[in-house]
CSV table of C-alpha atoms in Angstrom, one decimal:
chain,number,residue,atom,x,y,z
A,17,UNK,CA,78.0,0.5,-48.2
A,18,UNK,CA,75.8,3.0,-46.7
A,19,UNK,CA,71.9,2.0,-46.7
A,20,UNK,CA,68.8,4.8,-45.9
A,21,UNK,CA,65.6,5.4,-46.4
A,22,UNK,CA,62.8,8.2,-47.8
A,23,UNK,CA,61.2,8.1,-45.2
A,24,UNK,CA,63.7,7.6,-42.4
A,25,UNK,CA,64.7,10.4,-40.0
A,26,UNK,CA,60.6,12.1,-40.7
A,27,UNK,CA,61.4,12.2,-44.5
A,28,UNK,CA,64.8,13.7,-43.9
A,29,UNK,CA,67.3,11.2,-44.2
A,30,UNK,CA,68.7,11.6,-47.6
A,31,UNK,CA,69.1,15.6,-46.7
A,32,UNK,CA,70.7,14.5,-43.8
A,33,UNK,CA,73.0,11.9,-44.9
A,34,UNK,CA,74.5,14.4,-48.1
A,35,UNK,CA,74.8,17.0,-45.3
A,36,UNK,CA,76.8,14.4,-42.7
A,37,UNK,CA,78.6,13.1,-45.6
A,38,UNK,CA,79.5,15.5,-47.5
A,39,UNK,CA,82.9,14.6,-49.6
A,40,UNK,CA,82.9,11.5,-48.8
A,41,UNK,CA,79.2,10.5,-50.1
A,42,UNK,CA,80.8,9.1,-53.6
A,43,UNK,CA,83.3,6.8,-51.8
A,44,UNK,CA,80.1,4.7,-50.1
A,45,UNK,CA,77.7,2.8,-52.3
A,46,UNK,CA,74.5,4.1,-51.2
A,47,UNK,CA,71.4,2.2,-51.4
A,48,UNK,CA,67.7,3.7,-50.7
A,49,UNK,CA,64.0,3.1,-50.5
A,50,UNK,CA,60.9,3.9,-52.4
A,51,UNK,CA,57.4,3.4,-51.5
A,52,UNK,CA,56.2,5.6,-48.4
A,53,UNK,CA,55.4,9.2,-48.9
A,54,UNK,CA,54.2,11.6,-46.5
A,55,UNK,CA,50.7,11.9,-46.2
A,56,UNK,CA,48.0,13.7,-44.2
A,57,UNK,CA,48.0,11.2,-40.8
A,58,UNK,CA,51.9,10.4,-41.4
A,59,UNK,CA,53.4,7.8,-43.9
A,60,UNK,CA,51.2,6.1,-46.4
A,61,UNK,CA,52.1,3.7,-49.0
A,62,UNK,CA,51.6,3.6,-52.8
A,63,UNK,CA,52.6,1.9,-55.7
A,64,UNK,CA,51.8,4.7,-58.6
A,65,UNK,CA,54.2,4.4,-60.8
A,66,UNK,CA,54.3,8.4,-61.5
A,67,UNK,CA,55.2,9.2,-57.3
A,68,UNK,CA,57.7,6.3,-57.2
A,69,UNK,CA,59.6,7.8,-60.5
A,70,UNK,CA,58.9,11.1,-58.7
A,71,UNK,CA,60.5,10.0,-55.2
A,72,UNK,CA,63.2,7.8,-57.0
A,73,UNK,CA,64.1,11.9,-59.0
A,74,UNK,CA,64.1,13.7,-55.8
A,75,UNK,CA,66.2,11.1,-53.4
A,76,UNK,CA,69.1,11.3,-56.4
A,77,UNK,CA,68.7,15.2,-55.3
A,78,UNK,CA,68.6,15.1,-52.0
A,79,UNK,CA,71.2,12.9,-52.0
A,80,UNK,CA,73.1,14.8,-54.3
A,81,UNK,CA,73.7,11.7,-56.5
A,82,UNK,CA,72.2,8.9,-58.4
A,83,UNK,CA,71.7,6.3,-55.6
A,84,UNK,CA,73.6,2.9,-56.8
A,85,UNK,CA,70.5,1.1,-55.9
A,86,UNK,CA,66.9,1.6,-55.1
A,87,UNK,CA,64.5,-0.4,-53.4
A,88,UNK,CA,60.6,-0.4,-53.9
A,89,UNK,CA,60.0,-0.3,-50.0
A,90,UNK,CA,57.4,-3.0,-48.6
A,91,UNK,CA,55.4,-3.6,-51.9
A,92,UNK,CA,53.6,-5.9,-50.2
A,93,UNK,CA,52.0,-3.2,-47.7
A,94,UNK,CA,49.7,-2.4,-50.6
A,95,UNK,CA,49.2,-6.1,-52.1
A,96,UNK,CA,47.2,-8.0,-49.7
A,97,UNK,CA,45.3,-9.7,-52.3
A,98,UNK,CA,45.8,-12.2,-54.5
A,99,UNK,CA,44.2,-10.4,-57.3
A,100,UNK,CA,44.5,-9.6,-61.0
A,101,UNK,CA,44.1,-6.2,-60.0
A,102,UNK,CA,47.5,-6.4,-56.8
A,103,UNK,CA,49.3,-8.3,-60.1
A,104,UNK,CA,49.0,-5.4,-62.5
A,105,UNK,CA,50.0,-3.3,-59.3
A,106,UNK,CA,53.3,-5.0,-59.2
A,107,UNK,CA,54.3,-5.4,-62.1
A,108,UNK,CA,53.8,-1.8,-63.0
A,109,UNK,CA,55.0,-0.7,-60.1
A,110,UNK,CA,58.3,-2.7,-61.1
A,111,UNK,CA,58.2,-1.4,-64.7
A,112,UNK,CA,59.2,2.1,-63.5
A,113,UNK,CA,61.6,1.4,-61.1
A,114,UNK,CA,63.3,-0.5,-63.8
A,115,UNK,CA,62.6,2.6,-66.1
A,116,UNK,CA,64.1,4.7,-63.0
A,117,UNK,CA,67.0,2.6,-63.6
A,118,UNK,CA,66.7,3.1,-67.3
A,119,UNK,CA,66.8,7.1,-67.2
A,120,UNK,CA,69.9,7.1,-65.1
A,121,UNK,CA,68.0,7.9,-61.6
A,122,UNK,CA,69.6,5.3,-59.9
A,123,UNK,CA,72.0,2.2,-60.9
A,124,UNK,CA,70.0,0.0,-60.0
A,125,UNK,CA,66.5,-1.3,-58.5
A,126,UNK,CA,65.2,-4.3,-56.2
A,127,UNK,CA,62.9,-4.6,-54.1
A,128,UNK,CA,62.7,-4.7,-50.0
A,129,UNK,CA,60.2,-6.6,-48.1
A,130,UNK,CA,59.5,-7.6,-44.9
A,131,UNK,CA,56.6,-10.1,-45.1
A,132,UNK,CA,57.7,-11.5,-48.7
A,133,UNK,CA,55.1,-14.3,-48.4
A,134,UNK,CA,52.2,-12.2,-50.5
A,135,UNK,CA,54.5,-11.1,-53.1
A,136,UNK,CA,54.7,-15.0,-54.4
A,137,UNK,CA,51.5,-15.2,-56.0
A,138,UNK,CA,51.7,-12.0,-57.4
A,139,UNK,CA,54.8,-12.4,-59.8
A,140,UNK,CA,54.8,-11.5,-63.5
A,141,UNK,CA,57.3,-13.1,-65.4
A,142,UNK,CA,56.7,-11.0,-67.8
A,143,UNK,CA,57.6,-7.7,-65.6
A,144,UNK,CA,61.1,-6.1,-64.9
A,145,UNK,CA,63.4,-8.6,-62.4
A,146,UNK,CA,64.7,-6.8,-59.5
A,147,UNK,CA,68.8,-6.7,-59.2
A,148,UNK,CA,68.7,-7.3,-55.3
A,149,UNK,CA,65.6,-9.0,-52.8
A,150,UNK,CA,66.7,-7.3,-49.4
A,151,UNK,CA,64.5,-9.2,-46.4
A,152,UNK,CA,64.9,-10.0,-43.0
A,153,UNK,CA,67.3,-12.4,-41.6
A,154,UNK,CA,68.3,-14.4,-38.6
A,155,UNK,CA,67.1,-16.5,-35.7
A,156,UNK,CA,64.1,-14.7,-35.3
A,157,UNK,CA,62.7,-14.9,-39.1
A,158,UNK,CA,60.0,-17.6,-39.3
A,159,UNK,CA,59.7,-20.8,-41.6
A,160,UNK,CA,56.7,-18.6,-44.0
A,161,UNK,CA,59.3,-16.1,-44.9
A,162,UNK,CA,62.5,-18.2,-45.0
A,163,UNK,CA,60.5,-20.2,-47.5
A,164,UNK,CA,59.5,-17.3,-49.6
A,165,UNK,CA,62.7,-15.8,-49.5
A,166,UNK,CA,63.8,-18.6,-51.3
A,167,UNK,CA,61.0,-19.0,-53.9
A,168,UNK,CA,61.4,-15.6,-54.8
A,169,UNK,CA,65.0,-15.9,-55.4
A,170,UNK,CA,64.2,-18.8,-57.7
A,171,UNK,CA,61.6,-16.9,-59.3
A,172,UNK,CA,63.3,-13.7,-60.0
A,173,UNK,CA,66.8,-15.6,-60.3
A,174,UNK,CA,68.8,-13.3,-57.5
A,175,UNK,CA,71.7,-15.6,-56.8
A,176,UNK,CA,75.3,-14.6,-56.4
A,177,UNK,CA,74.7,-11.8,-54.2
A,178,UNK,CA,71.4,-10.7,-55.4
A,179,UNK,CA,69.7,-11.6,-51.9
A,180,UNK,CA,70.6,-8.7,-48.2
A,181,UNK,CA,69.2,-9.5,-45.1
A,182,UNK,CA,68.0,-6.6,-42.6
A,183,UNK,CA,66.9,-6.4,-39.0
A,184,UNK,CA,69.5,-9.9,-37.7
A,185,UNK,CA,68.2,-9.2,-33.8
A,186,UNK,CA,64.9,-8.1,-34.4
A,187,UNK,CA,65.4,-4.3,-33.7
A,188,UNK,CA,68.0,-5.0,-30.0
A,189,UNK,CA,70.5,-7.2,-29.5
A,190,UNK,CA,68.9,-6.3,-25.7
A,191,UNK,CA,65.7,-8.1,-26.3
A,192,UNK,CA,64.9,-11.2,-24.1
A,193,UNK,CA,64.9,-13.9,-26.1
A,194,UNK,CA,68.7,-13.6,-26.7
A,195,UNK,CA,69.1,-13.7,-22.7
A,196,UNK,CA,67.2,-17.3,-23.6
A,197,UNK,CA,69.3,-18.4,-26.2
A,198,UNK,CA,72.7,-19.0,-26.8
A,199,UNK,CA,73.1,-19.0,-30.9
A,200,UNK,CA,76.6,-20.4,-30.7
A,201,UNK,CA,75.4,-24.2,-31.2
A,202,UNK,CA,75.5,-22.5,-34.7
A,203,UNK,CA,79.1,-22.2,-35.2
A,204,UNK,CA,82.4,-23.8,-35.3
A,205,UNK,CA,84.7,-23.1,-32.3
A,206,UNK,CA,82.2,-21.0,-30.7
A,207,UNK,CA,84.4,-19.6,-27.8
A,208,UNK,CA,85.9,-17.2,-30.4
A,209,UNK,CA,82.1,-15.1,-30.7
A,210,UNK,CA,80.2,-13.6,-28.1
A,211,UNK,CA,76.5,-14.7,-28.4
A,212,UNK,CA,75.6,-11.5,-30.4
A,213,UNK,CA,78.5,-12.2,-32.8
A,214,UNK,CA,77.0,-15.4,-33.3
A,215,UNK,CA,73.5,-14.8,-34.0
A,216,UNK,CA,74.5,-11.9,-36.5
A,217,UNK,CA,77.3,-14.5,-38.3
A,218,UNK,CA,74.4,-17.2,-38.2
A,219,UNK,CA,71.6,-14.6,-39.9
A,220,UNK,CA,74.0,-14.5,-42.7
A,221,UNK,CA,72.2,-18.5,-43.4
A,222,UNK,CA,69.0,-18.0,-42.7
A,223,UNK,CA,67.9,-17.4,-45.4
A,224,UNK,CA,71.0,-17.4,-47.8
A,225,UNK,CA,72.2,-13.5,-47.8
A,226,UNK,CA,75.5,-11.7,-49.0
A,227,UNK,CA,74.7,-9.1,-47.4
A,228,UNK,CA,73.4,-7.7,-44.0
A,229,UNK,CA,71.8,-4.3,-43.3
A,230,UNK,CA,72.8,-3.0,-39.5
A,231,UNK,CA,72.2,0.0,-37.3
A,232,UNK,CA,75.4,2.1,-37.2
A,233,UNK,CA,74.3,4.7,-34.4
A,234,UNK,CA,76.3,2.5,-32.1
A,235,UNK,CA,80.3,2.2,-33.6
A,236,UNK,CA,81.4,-0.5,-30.4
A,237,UNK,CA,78.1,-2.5,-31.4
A,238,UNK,CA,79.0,-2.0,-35.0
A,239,UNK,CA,82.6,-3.2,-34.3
A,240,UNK,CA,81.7,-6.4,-32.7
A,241,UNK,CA,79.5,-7.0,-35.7
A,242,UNK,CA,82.5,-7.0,-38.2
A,243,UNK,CA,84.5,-9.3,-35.6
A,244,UNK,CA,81.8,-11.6,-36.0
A,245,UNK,CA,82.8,-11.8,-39.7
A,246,UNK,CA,85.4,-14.2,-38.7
A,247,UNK,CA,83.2,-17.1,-38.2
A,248,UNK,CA,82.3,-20.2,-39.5
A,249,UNK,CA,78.9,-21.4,-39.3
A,250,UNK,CA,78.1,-25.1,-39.1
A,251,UNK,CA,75.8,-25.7,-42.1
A,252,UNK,CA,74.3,-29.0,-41.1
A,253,UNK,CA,72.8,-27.2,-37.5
A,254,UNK,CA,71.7,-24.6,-39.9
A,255,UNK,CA,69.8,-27.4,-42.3
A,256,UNK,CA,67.8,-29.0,-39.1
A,257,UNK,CA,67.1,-26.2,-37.6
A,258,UNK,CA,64.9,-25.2,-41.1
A,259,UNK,CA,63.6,-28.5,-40.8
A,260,UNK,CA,62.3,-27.8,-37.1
A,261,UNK,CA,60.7,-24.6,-37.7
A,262,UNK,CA,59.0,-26.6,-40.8
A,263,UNK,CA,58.0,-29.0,-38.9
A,264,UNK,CA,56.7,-26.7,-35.9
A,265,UNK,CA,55.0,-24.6,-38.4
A,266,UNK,CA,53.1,-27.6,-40.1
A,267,UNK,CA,52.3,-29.1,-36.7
A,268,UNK,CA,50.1,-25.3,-35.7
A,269,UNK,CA,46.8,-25.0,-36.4
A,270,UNK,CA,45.8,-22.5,-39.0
């Protein structure tokens, strides 16, 4: 499974990916993004339903196929009210990546956030249901949007794989806090996983994915990643630790 961007790469990515690929680009499911669109001080967001049909019709040529799936990108980067007005934004917004879908553009649509928190308040039932909620997963993902994540999988019904999880270390695996931290108390026999292996087997939980988006631009980081596959995580030390970043969050002061 091969997952990009529009406006990855400067707006280049699906061009470049077709190009790489070549051949080979209809043995990968290939999943993309919606949402950003170049603008006159660098990437903007929007909603319109006529530029995301628009971009959703030019990545399937760029790409040089329909993509399987299609995400509308960060929707939340233009709802940051709980208005009737953000409501209506969303729900059209989803009504024509659904129609997208419809037309034959793409497989498939769902949506791709990384703050999922304002998107609760915000839901139509009445509105298209994405097929997939991608969001970020792991250690470093707070109580707010493990929470969400899981409200919004209730609300839009995304269960048996319908949930991906994206950015597991936070953008490095080189960062300090995993020099602090040894994420093996997460797993069963943990002398079998490096630390790394164990925080990217344990993101898997937290929240719930089937899925888990990673950088590729490194293959002997990539390979450790699959080896981590092998683990088992201990479910009860995944269950207090949500209860401990509830309870730390409840204890802060607004």
């Amino acid at each position: 499974m091969l997952d990009t961007s529009t406006n990855y790469l400067g707006f280049r990515s699906h061009q470049t990916l077709a190009r790489t690929a070549g051949d080979l680009l209809p043995k990968f499911t290939v999943s993309t993004k919606v949402g950003y669109f170049p603008g006159p001080d660098g990437a903007e967001h929007s909603l319109d339903p006529v530029r995301l049909q628009r971009a959703v019709e030019r990545a399937a040529m760029n790409l040089g196929r329909e993509p399987d799936l299609v995400f509308l990108h960060n929707p939340e980067h233009s709802l940051r009210e709980a208005t009737l007005h953000d409501r209506d934004a969303l729900a059209q917004a989803c009504t024509a990546m659904d129609a997208a879908a419809a037309n034959g553009l793409c497989a498939a649509w769902g949506v791709a956030s990384w703050d999922p928190s304002p998107l609760l308040s915000l839901i139509d039932q009445t509105a298209p249901r994405p097929s997939v909620l991608m969001v970020r997963a792991g250690l470093l993902v707070g109580a707010g949007t493990l929470d969400a994540t899981d409200a919004l999988t209730k609300a839009w019904d995304l269960y048996d794989g319908g949930v991906w999880g994206m950015s597991p270390f936070g953008g490095s695996t080189t960062a300090p806090v995993w020099d602090r931290i040894d994420p093996r108390v997460f797993v069963r026999d943990s002398t079998r996983l490096s630390r790394v292996q164990a925080a990217f087997r344990t993101a898997y939980h937290l929240p719930e994915v089937e899925s888990v988006a990673v950088g590729t631009d490194d293959l002997a980081h990539l390979s450790e990643l699959v080896g981590a596959l092998a683990g088992e995580v201990e479910k009860r030390t995944i269950q207090e630790y949500r209860r401990l970043l509830r309870d730390r969050s409840s204890s802060q002061p607004d």
